[in-house]
CSV table of C-alpha atoms and ligand atoms in Angstrom, one decimal:
chain,number,residue,atom,x,y,z
A,1,MET,CA,-7.2,-18.5,-21.7
A,2,ARG,CA,-9.2,-21.5,-20.6
A,3,TRP,CA,-7.9,-21.3,-17.1
A,4,LEU,CA,-9.8,-17.9,-16.8
A,5,LEU,CA,-13.1,-19.4,-18.0
A,6,ASP,CA,-12.6,-22.2,-15.5
A,7,LEU,CA,-12.0,-19.7,-12.7
A,8,ASP,CA,-15.1,-17.9,-13.8
A,9,ARG,CA,-17.1,-21.1,-14.0
A,10,ARG,CA,-16.1,-22.1,-10.5
A,11,GLY,CA,-17.1,-18.7,-9.1
A,12,LEU,CA,-13.7,-17.8,-8.1
A,13,CYS,CA,-13.7,-14.5,-10.2
A,14,SER,CA,-16.0,-12.6,-12.5
A,15,VAL,CA,-14.9,-11.9,-16.1
A,16,ARG,CA,-16.3,-9.1,-18.4
A,17,PRO,CA,-14.9,-9.7,-21.8
A,18,LYS,CA,-14.1,-6.8,-24.1
A,19,GLU,CA,-15.1,-4.4,-21.4
A,20,PRO,CA,-14.9,-0.6,-22.2
A,21,LEU,CA,-12.4,0.7,-19.5
A,22,ARG,CA,-14.1,4.2,-19.4
A,23,PHE,CA,-16.5,2.6,-17.0
A,24,TRP,CA,-13.6,2.0,-14.6
A,25,ASN,CA,-11.7,5.2,-14.3
A,26,THR,CA,-12.7,8.6,-13.1
A,27,TRP,CA,-11.7,10.5,-16.3
A,28,CYS,CA,-14.3,8.1,-17.9
A,29,VAL,CA,-11.9,7.7,-21.0
A,30,GLY,CA,-10.1,4.9,-22.7
A,31,GLY,CA,-10.7,1.9,-25.0
A,32,CYS,CA,-11.4,-1.8,-24.0
A,33,ALA,CA,-9.4,-4.3,-22.3
A,34,GLU,CA,-9.4,-8.1,-23.5
A,35,ALA,CA,-11.3,-8.7,-20.2
A,36,VAL,CA,-11.8,-7.0,-16.8
A,37,ILE,CA,-11.6,-9.5,-14.0
A,38,SER,CA,-12.8,-9.2,-10.4
A,39,PRO,CA,-11.2,-11.9,-8.3
A,40,ARG,CA,-13.2,-13.2,-5.3
A,41,SER,CA,-10.3,-14.2,-3.1
A,42,GLU,CA,-6.6,-13.8,-2.6
A,43,SER,CA,-5.9,-17.3,-3.8
A,44,ALA,CA,-7.9,-16.6,-7.1
A,45,LEU,CA,-5.7,-13.5,-7.5
A,46,GLY,CA,-2.7,-15.5,-7.0
A,47,CYS,CA,-3.8,-18.0,-9.8
A,48,ILE,CA,-4.5,-15.0,-12.2
A,49,ARG,CA,-1.1,-13.6,-11.4
A,50,LYS,CA,0.8,-17.0,-12.0
A,51,MET,CA,-1.1,-17.8,-15.2
A,52,THR,CA,-0.8,-14.4,-16.8
A,53,SER,CA,3.0,-14.4,-15.9
A,54,GLU,CA,3.5,-17.9,-17.3
A,55,GLU,CA,1.5,-17.2,-20.5
A,56,GLY,CA,3.1,-13.8,-21.1
A,57,VAL,CA,-0.3,-12.1,-20.9
A,58,HIS,CA,-0.2,-8.4,-19.8
A,59,ALA,CA,-2.2,-7.9,-16.7
A,60,PHE,CA,-2.9,-4.4,-15.1
A,61,VAL,CA,-4.2,-4.0,-11.6
A,62,LEU,CA,-6.6,-1.1,-11.0
A,63,GLY,CA,-8.4,0.2,-7.9
A,64,GLU,CA,-10.9,2.9,-8.4
A,65,GLY,CA,-9.0,4.2,-11.6
A,66,SER,CA,-8.7,7.7,-10.0
A,67,ASN,CA,-5.1,8.3,-10.9
A,68,VAL,CA,-4.8,6.7,-14.3
A,69,LEU,CA,-5.0,7.6,-18.0
A,70,ILE,CA,-6.2,4.8,-20.3
A,71,PRO,CA,-5.4,5.2,-23.9
A,72,ASP,CA,-8.1,5.2,-26.6
A,73,GLU,CA,-6.6,2.1,-28.1
A,74,GLY,CA,-7.4,0.4,-24.9
A,75,LEU,CA,-5.2,-2.2,-23.1
A,76,GLU,CA,-3.8,-5.3,-24.6
A,77,GLY,CA,-4.3,-7.8,-21.9
A,78,LEU,CA,-6.4,-8.2,-18.8
A,79,VAL,CA,-7.3,-5.6,-16.2
A,80,VAL,CA,-7.7,-6.9,-12.6
A,81,LEU,CA,-9.9,-4.9,-10.5
A,82,LEU,CA,-9.2,-4.9,-6.7
A,83,ARG,CA,-11.9,-2.4,-5.4
A,84,ASP,CA,-15.3,-2.2,-3.6
A,85,ASP,CA,-14.3,-4.6,-0.8
A,86,THR,CA,-16.4,-3.5,2.2
A,87,SER,CA,-14.9,-5.9,5.0
A,88,PRO,CA,-14.0,-3.7,7.9
A,89,PRO,CA,-10.3,-3.4,9.1
A,90,ILE,CA,-9.1,-5.9,11.7
A,91,VAL,CA,-7.5,-4.6,14.7
A,92,GLU,CA,-4.2,-6.4,15.2
A,93,PHE,CA,-2.8,-4.5,18.1
A,94,SER,CA,-4.2,-1.9,20.4
A,95,SER,CA,-2.6,0.3,23.1
A,96,ASP,CA,-3.4,3.7,24.6
A,97,SER,CA,-1.0,5.3,22.2
A,98,ARG,CA,-1.3,3.2,19.0
A,99,VAL,CA,-3.6,0.9,17.2
A,100,GLU,CA,-2.4,-1.2,14.3
A,101,VAL,CA,-5.1,-2.3,11.8
A,102,GLN,CA,-4.9,-4.7,8.9
A,103,VAL,CA,-6.9,-3.4,5.9
A,104,SER,CA,-8.0,-4.9,2.6
A,105,ALA,CA,-6.3,-3.1,-0.3
A,106,ALA,CA,-9.7,-3.1,-2.1
A,107,LEU,CA,-11.3,-1.1,0.6
A,108,PRO,CA,-12.2,2.5,-0.5
A,109,LEU,CA,-9.9,4.9,1.4
A,110,ARG,CA,-12.9,7.1,2.3
A,111,LYS,CA,-14.4,4.2,4.1
A,112,LEU,CA,-11.3,3.5,6.0
A,113,LEU,CA,-11.2,7.2,7.0
A,114,ASN,CA,-14.8,7.0,8.2
A,115,TRP,CA,-14.2,3.9,10.1
A,116,ALA,CA,-11.1,5.5,11.9
A,117,VAL,CA,-13.0,8.7,12.7
A,118,ARG,CA,-15.9,6.8,14.3
A,119,ARG,CA,-13.4,5.0,16.5
A,120,GLY,CA,-11.4,8.1,17.6
A,121,LEU,CA,-8.4,7.0,15.6
A,122,SER,CA,-6.2,9.7,14.0
A,123,GLY,CA,-3.7,9.6,11.3
A,124,LEU,CA,-5.7,9.5,8.1
A,125,GLU,CA,-7.2,12.9,8.1
A,126,PHE,CA,-5.2,14.0,5.2
A,127,ALA,CA,-7.0,11.5,3.0
A,128,VAL,CA,-10.3,13.5,3.3
A,129,GLY,CA,-11.5,14.1,-0.3
A,130,ILE,CA,-9.0,11.5,-1.9
A,131,PRO,CA,-10.9,9.0,-3.9
A,132,GLY,CA,-9.5,5.6,-4.5
A,133,THR,CA,-8.6,2.3,-2.7
A,134,VAL,CA,-6.3,1.6,0.1
A,135,GLY,CA,-4.2,-0.4,-2.5
A,136,GLY,CA,-4.0,2.4,-5.0
A,137,ALA,CA,-3.2,4.9,-2.2
A,138,VAL,CA,-0.3,2.8,-0.9
A,139,ALA,CA,1.1,2.0,-4.5
A,140,GLY,CA,1.3,5.8,-5.2
A,141,ASN,CA,1.9,6.9,-1.7
A,142,ALA,CA,-1.1,9.2,-1.9
A,143,GLY,CA,-1.2,12.2,0.5
A,144,ALA,CA,-1.7,15.9,0.9
A,145,LYS,CA,0.1,18.8,2.4
A,146,GLY,CA,3.1,17.0,3.4
A,147,ARG,CA,1.2,13.9,4.9
A,148,SER,CA,1.0,10.6,3.2
A,149,ILE,CA,-0.3,7.1,3.7
A,150,GLY,CA,3.4,5.8,3.6
A,151,ASP,CA,3.9,7.4,7.0
A,152,LEU,CA,1.4,5.0,8.6
A,153,VAL,CA,2.2,1.7,6.8
A,154,THR,CA,3.7,-1.2,9.0
A,155,PHE,CA,3.5,-3.9,6.4
A,156,VAL,CA,2.1,-4.7,2.9
A,157,ARG,CA,1.0,-8.0,1.7
A,158,THR,CA,1.3,-8.6,-2.1
A,159,ILE,CA,0.8,-11.3,-4.7
A,160,GLU,CA,4.0,-11.6,-6.7
A,161,GLU,CA,4.5,-12.5,-10.3
A,162,ASP,CA,4.9,-16.3,-9.5
A,163,GLY,CA,1.5,-16.1,-7.8
A,164,ASN,CA,3.1,-16.3,-4.3
A,165,VAL,CA,2.4,-14.1,-1.3
A,166,ARG,CA,5.0,-11.7,0.0
A,167,VAL,CA,4.9,-9.6,3.0
A,168,TRP,CA,7.0,-6.3,2.9
A,169,MET,CA,7.8,-4.2,6.0
A,170,GLY,CA,6.9,-0.6,5.7
A,171,ASN,CA,10.5,0.5,5.8
A,172,GLU,CA,11.4,-1.8,2.9
A,173,LEU,CA,9.1,0.2,0.6
A,174,SER,CA,11.1,3.6,0.2
A,175,PHE,CA,8.0,5.9,0.3
A,176,SER,CA,8.6,9.2,-1.3
A,177,TYR,CA,6.4,12.0,-2.9
A,178,ARG,CA,3.8,10.1,-4.7
A,179,LYS,CA,5.9,7.0,-5.0
A,180,SER,CA,6.6,3.7,-3.3
A,181,GLY,CA,8.6,0.5,-3.9
A,182,LEU,CA,5.3,-0.9,-5.2
A,183,SER,CA,4.6,1.9,-7.8
A,184,SER,CA,5.7,-0.3,-10.8
A,185,GLY,CA,2.4,-2.5,-10.6
A,186,ARG,CA,4.4,-5.7,-10.5
A,187,SER,CA,3.5,-6.5,-7.0
A,188,TRP,CA,-0.3,-6.7,-6.4
A,189,ILE,CA,-1.3,-5.4,-3.1
A,190,THR,CA,-3.9,-7.5,-1.3
A,191,SER,CA,-3.8,-6.0,2.2
A,192,VAL,CA,-2.0,-3.3,4.2
A,193,GLY,CA,-1.1,-2.8,7.9
A,194,LEU,CA,-1.5,0.7,9.3
A,195,ASN,CA,-0.7,2.5,12.5
A,196,LEU,CA,-3.5,4.8,13.7
A,197,TYR,CA,-3.4,6.9,16.9
A,198,PRO,CA,-6.1,7.4,19.5
A,199,SER,CA,-7.1,11.0,19.6
A,200,SER,CA,-10.0,13.1,20.8
A,201,ASP,CA,-13.1,13.6,18.6
A,202,GLY,CA,-12.5,17.5,18.7
A,203,ASP,CA,-8.8,17.2,17.5
A,204,ILE,CA,-9.7,14.7,14.7
A,205,ARG,CA,-12.6,17.0,13.6
A,206,GLN,CA,-10.2,20.1,13.6
A,207,ARG,CA,-7.6,18.2,11.4
A,208,LEU,CA,-10.3,17.0,9.1
A,209,LYS,CA,-11.4,20.6,8.8
A,210,HIS,CA,-7.9,21.7,8.1
A,211,PHE,CA,-7.3,19.3,5.4
A,212,ALA,CA,-10.7,19.7,3.8
A,213,SER,CA,-10.1,23.5,3.5
A,214,PHE,CA,-7.4,22.7,0.8
A,215,ARG,CA,-10.1,21.0,-1.4
A,216,LYS,CA,-12.2,24.2,-1.7
A,217,GLY,CA,-10.2,25.4,-4.7
A,218,GLN,CA,-10.6,22.1,-6.6
A,219,PRO,CA,-13.3,21.2,-9.1
A,220,LYS,CA,-16.3,19.3,-7.7
A,221,ASN,CA,-18.3,16.7,-9.4
A,222,ALA,CA,-16.1,16.9,-12.5
A,223,LYS,CA,-14.5,14.0,-14.3
A,224,THR,CA,-10.9,14.3,-13.4
A,225,ALA,CA,-8.0,12.1,-12.1
A,226,GLY,CA,-6.9,14.7,-9.5
A,227,CYS,CA,-3.7,16.5,-10.1
A,228,VAL,CA,-2.1,15.8,-13.4
A,229,PHE,CA,1.4,16.9,-12.6
A,230,LYS,CA,3.5,16.5,-9.5
A,231,ASN,CA,4.8,19.6,-7.8
A,232,PRO,CA,8.4,20.2,-8.7
A,233,PRO,CA,10.9,20.5,-5.9
A,234,GLY,CA,10.1,23.7,-4.0
A,235,GLY,CA,7.3,24.8,-6.3
A,236,SER,CA,3.6,24.4,-7.1
A,237,ALA,CA,2.6,22.8,-10.4
A,238,GLY,CA,-0.9,24.4,-10.0
A,239,MET,CA,0.6,27.9,-9.6
A,240,MET,CA,3.0,27.5,-12.6
A,241,LEU,CA,0.2,26.2,-14.9
A,242,ASP,CA,-2.0,29.1,-13.8
A,243,SER,CA,0.6,31.7,-14.4
A,244,ALA,CA,1.5,30.1,-17.8
A,245,GLY,CA,-2.2,30.8,-18.7
A,246,CYS,CA,-3.3,27.1,-18.8
A,247,LYS,CA,-6.7,27.6,-17.0
A,248,GLY,CA,-9.5,27.2,-19.5
A,249,LEU,CA,-7.3,25.7,-22.4
A,250,ARG,CA,-9.2,23.1,-24.3
A,251,VAL,CA,-8.6,20.2,-26.7
A,252,GLY,CA,-11.8,18.6,-27.9
A,253,GLY,CA,-13.9,17.7,-24.7
A,254,ALA,CA,-10.9,18.1,-22.3
A,255,MET,CA,-10.3,21.4,-20.6
A,256,VAL,CA,-7.9,22.6,-18.0
A,257,SER,CA,-10.1,23.3,-14.9
A,258,LEU,CA,-11.1,27.0,-14.3
A,259,GLN,CA,-10.9,26.3,-10.6
A,260,HIS,CA,-7.5,24.6,-10.4
A,261,ALA,CA,-4.9,24.6,-13.3
A,262,ASN,CA,-3.6,21.3,-12.3
A,263,PHE,CA,-6.8,19.4,-13.0
A,264,ILE,CA,-8.0,18.5,-16.4
A,265,GLU,CA,-11.8,17.9,-16.7
A,266,ASN,CA,-13.6,15.7,-19.2
A,267,LEU,CA,-16.4,17.9,-20.2
A,268,GLY,CA,-18.4,14.9,-21.4
A,269,ASP,CA,-17.0,13.6,-24.8
A,270,ALA,CA,-13.2,13.9,-24.1
A,271,THR,CA,-11.0,11.2,-25.5
A,272,ALA,CA,-7.7,10.1,-23.9
A,273,GLY,CA,-5.9,11.6,-26.9
A,274,ASN,CA,-7.5,15.0,-26.2
A,275,ILE,CA,-6.3,14.8,-22.6
A,276,ILE,CA,-2.6,13.8,-23.8
A,277,GLN,CA,-2.6,16.8,-26.2
A,278,LEU,CA,-3.6,19.1,-23.4
A,279,VAL,CA,-1.1,17.7,-21.2
A,280,ASP,CA,1.7,18.3,-23.7
A,281,ILE,CA,0.5,21.9,-24.3
A,282,CYS,CA,0.5,22.7,-20.6
A,283,ARG,CA,3.9,21.1,-20.1
A,284,ASP,CA,5.4,23.1,-22.9
A,285,ARG,CA,4.0,26.4,-21.6
A,286,VAL,CA,5.3,25.8,-18.1
A,287,ARG,CA,8.8,24.8,-19.7
A,288,ASP,CA,8.8,27.9,-21.8
A,289,LYS,CA,7.9,30.2,-18.9
A,290,PHE,CA,9.9,28.6,-16.0
A,291,GLY,CA,12.4,26.2,-17.6
A,292,VAL,CA,10.7,23.5,-15.6
A,293,ASN,CA,9.8,20.0,-17.0
A,294,LEU,CA,6.8,19.0,-15.0
A,295,GLU,CA,6.5,15.3,-14.2
A,296,LEU,CA,3.1,13.4,-14.5
A,297,GLU,CA,1.5,12.4,-11.3
A,298,VAL,CA,-1.2,10.4,-13.1
A,299,ARG,CA,-0.1,7.1,-14.4
A,300,VAL,CA,-0.5,6.4,-18.3
A,301,LEU,CA,-1.2,2.7,-18.6
A,302,GLY,CA,-0.3,0.5,-21.5
A,303,ASP,CA,1.8,1.1,-24.7
A,304,GLY,CA,-0.5,3.7,-26.5
A,305,PRO,CA,0.8,7.2,-27.3
A,306,SER,CA,1.6,8.8,-24.1
A,307,PRO,CA,3.1,12.3,-23.1
A,308,PRO,CA,6.8,11.8,-22.7
A,309,GLU,CA,8.0,12.0,-19.1
A,310,GLY,CA,9.2,15.6,-18.2
B,1,FAD,C1,-10.9,14.5,-7.2
B,1,FAD,C2,-9.5,13.9,-7.0
B,1,FAD,C3,-8.8,14.3,-5.9
B,1,FAD,C4,-7.5,13.7,-5.7
B,1,FAD,N1,-6.8,14.2,-4.6
B,1,FAD,C5,-5.7,13.5,-4.4
B,1,FAD,C6,-4.8,14.0,-3.4
B,1,FAD,O1,-5.0,14.9,-2.8
B,1,FAD,N2,-3.6,13.2,-3.2
B,1,FAD,C7,-3.2,12.2,-3.9
B,1,FAD,O2,-2.2,11.6,-3.6
B,1,FAD,N3,-4.0,11.8,-4.9
B,1,FAD,C8,-5.2,12.3,-5.2
B,1,FAD,N4,-5.9,11.9,-6.2
B,1,FAD,C9,-5.5,10.8,-7.0
B,1,FAD,C10,-6.0,9.3,-6.6
B,1,FAD,O3,-7.2,9.6,-6.0
B,1,FAD,C11,-5.1,8.8,-5.6
B,1,FAD,O4,-3.8,8.6,-6.2
B,1,FAD,C12,-5.6,7.3,-5.3
B,1,FAD,O5,-4.9,6.8,-4.2
B,1,FAD,C13,-5.6,6.2,-6.4
B,1,FAD,O6,-6.2,5.1,-5.9
B,1,FAD,P1,-7.0,4.2,-7.0
B,1,FAD,O7,-7.6,3.0,-6.2
B,1,FAD,O8,-8.1,5.0,-7.7
B,1,FAD,O9,-5.8,3.8,-7.9
B,1,FAD,P2,-5.9,3.5,-9.5
B,1,FAD,O10,-6.0,4.9,-10.2
B,1,FAD,O11,-6.8,2.4,-9.9
B,1,FAD,O12,-4.3,3.1,-9.8
B,1,FAD,C14,-3.3,4.0,-9.6
B,1,FAD,C15,-2.0,3.1,-9.7
B,1,FAD,O13,-1.9,2.3,-8.6
B,1,FAD,C16,-1.7,0.9,-9.1
B,1,FAD,N5,-2.6,0.1,-8.2
B,1,FAD,C17,-3.9,0.3,-7.8
B,1,FAD,N6,-4.4,-0.7,-7.0
B,1,FAD,C18,-3.3,-1.5,-6.7
B,1,FAD,C19,-3.1,-2.6,-5.9
B,1,FAD,N7,-4.0,-3.2,-5.2
B,1,FAD,N8,-1.8,-3.2,-5.9
B,1,FAD,C20,-0.8,-2.7,-6.6
B,1,FAD,N9,-1.0,-1.6,-7.4
B,1,FAD,C21,-2.2,-1.0,-7.4
B,1,FAD,C22,-2.3,0.9,-10.5
B,1,FAD,O14,-1.9,-0.2,-11.1
B,1,FAD,C23,-1.9,2.3,-10.9
B,1,FAD,O15,-0.6,2.2,-11.4
B,1,FAD,C24,-7.3,12.5,-6.5
B,1,FAD,C25,-8.1,12.2,-7.4
B,1,FAD,C26,-9.2,12.7,-7.7
B,1,FAD,C27,-10.1,12.3,-8.8
């Protein structure tokens, strides 16, 4: 991939060859990618997208890796990191009742939330405690307690497989529970338009407290990827897993959290294989007890062995 070395030499991206991916996901597991690339501009990203498509090279886009499982075999191909952008949101439109902002997909969601709170803008309070980037949140329609980022999206700017920019309107993206029209990873999100709503400091703090209260029963400072399974219609995956006796189950260095049965913790030396085995055991237990096939919320990347979909 001479073009990649050329982009690197020209300072348009940084390239880390044979990079262990455990450094780039919150479960801290997984093998290497052929290279991990951090593009420095949207046009460099377009070039990477176009060249990988033309040459048939697999390319995976990652934000903070807080909702993915990377196989121990690693990923055949390139990983493109879109994270750690700290440029502040741009206000596109402002009235007494609505403010529209344009935000980089690589901005951490928590930074966007802090920015909005400081300016008296409401809408994102559900995101308190959700790690990851704005791009990752939009791709998977991240949310909590019935609220999700898709409710706020006005437009999404992406790089498509041919390297060109496309702008999607929010209503084209079919946001649903932890899913969007961009979940497949084929379109790479570079920026997002969001509606926020002016509100009093007191109301915003109240809502933050409300959403933060749901985090109390979740493991803190543990290596996890958030909820492993989606809630089935009308049910709670966490409660089913708990009632099926999953809390504390262990395979190698992976353990079902004692605080919340829908979280799997890497105790230090877990492999992706350990996590996959534990996922299978948990799913079997819930199927046996409730006759329900739990669907994964985390995304298993690559072609390595993965737990079958529920
Ligand atoms: C402690 C903890 C608590 C959590 N709580 C919640 C919660 O309450 N609600 C919730 O919804 N999630 C939760 N999560 C899961 C996770 O934080 C969110 O799903 C988050 O939005 C993922 O963002 P990310 O940048 O880490 O995405 P990644 O994990 O890097 O990627 C996730 C998927 O999005 C794709 N993607 C990432 N960036 C882009 C982009 N720019 N363009 C196109 N596709 C992209 C990836 O290819 C991948 O398929 C939690 C995770 C943890 C560790």
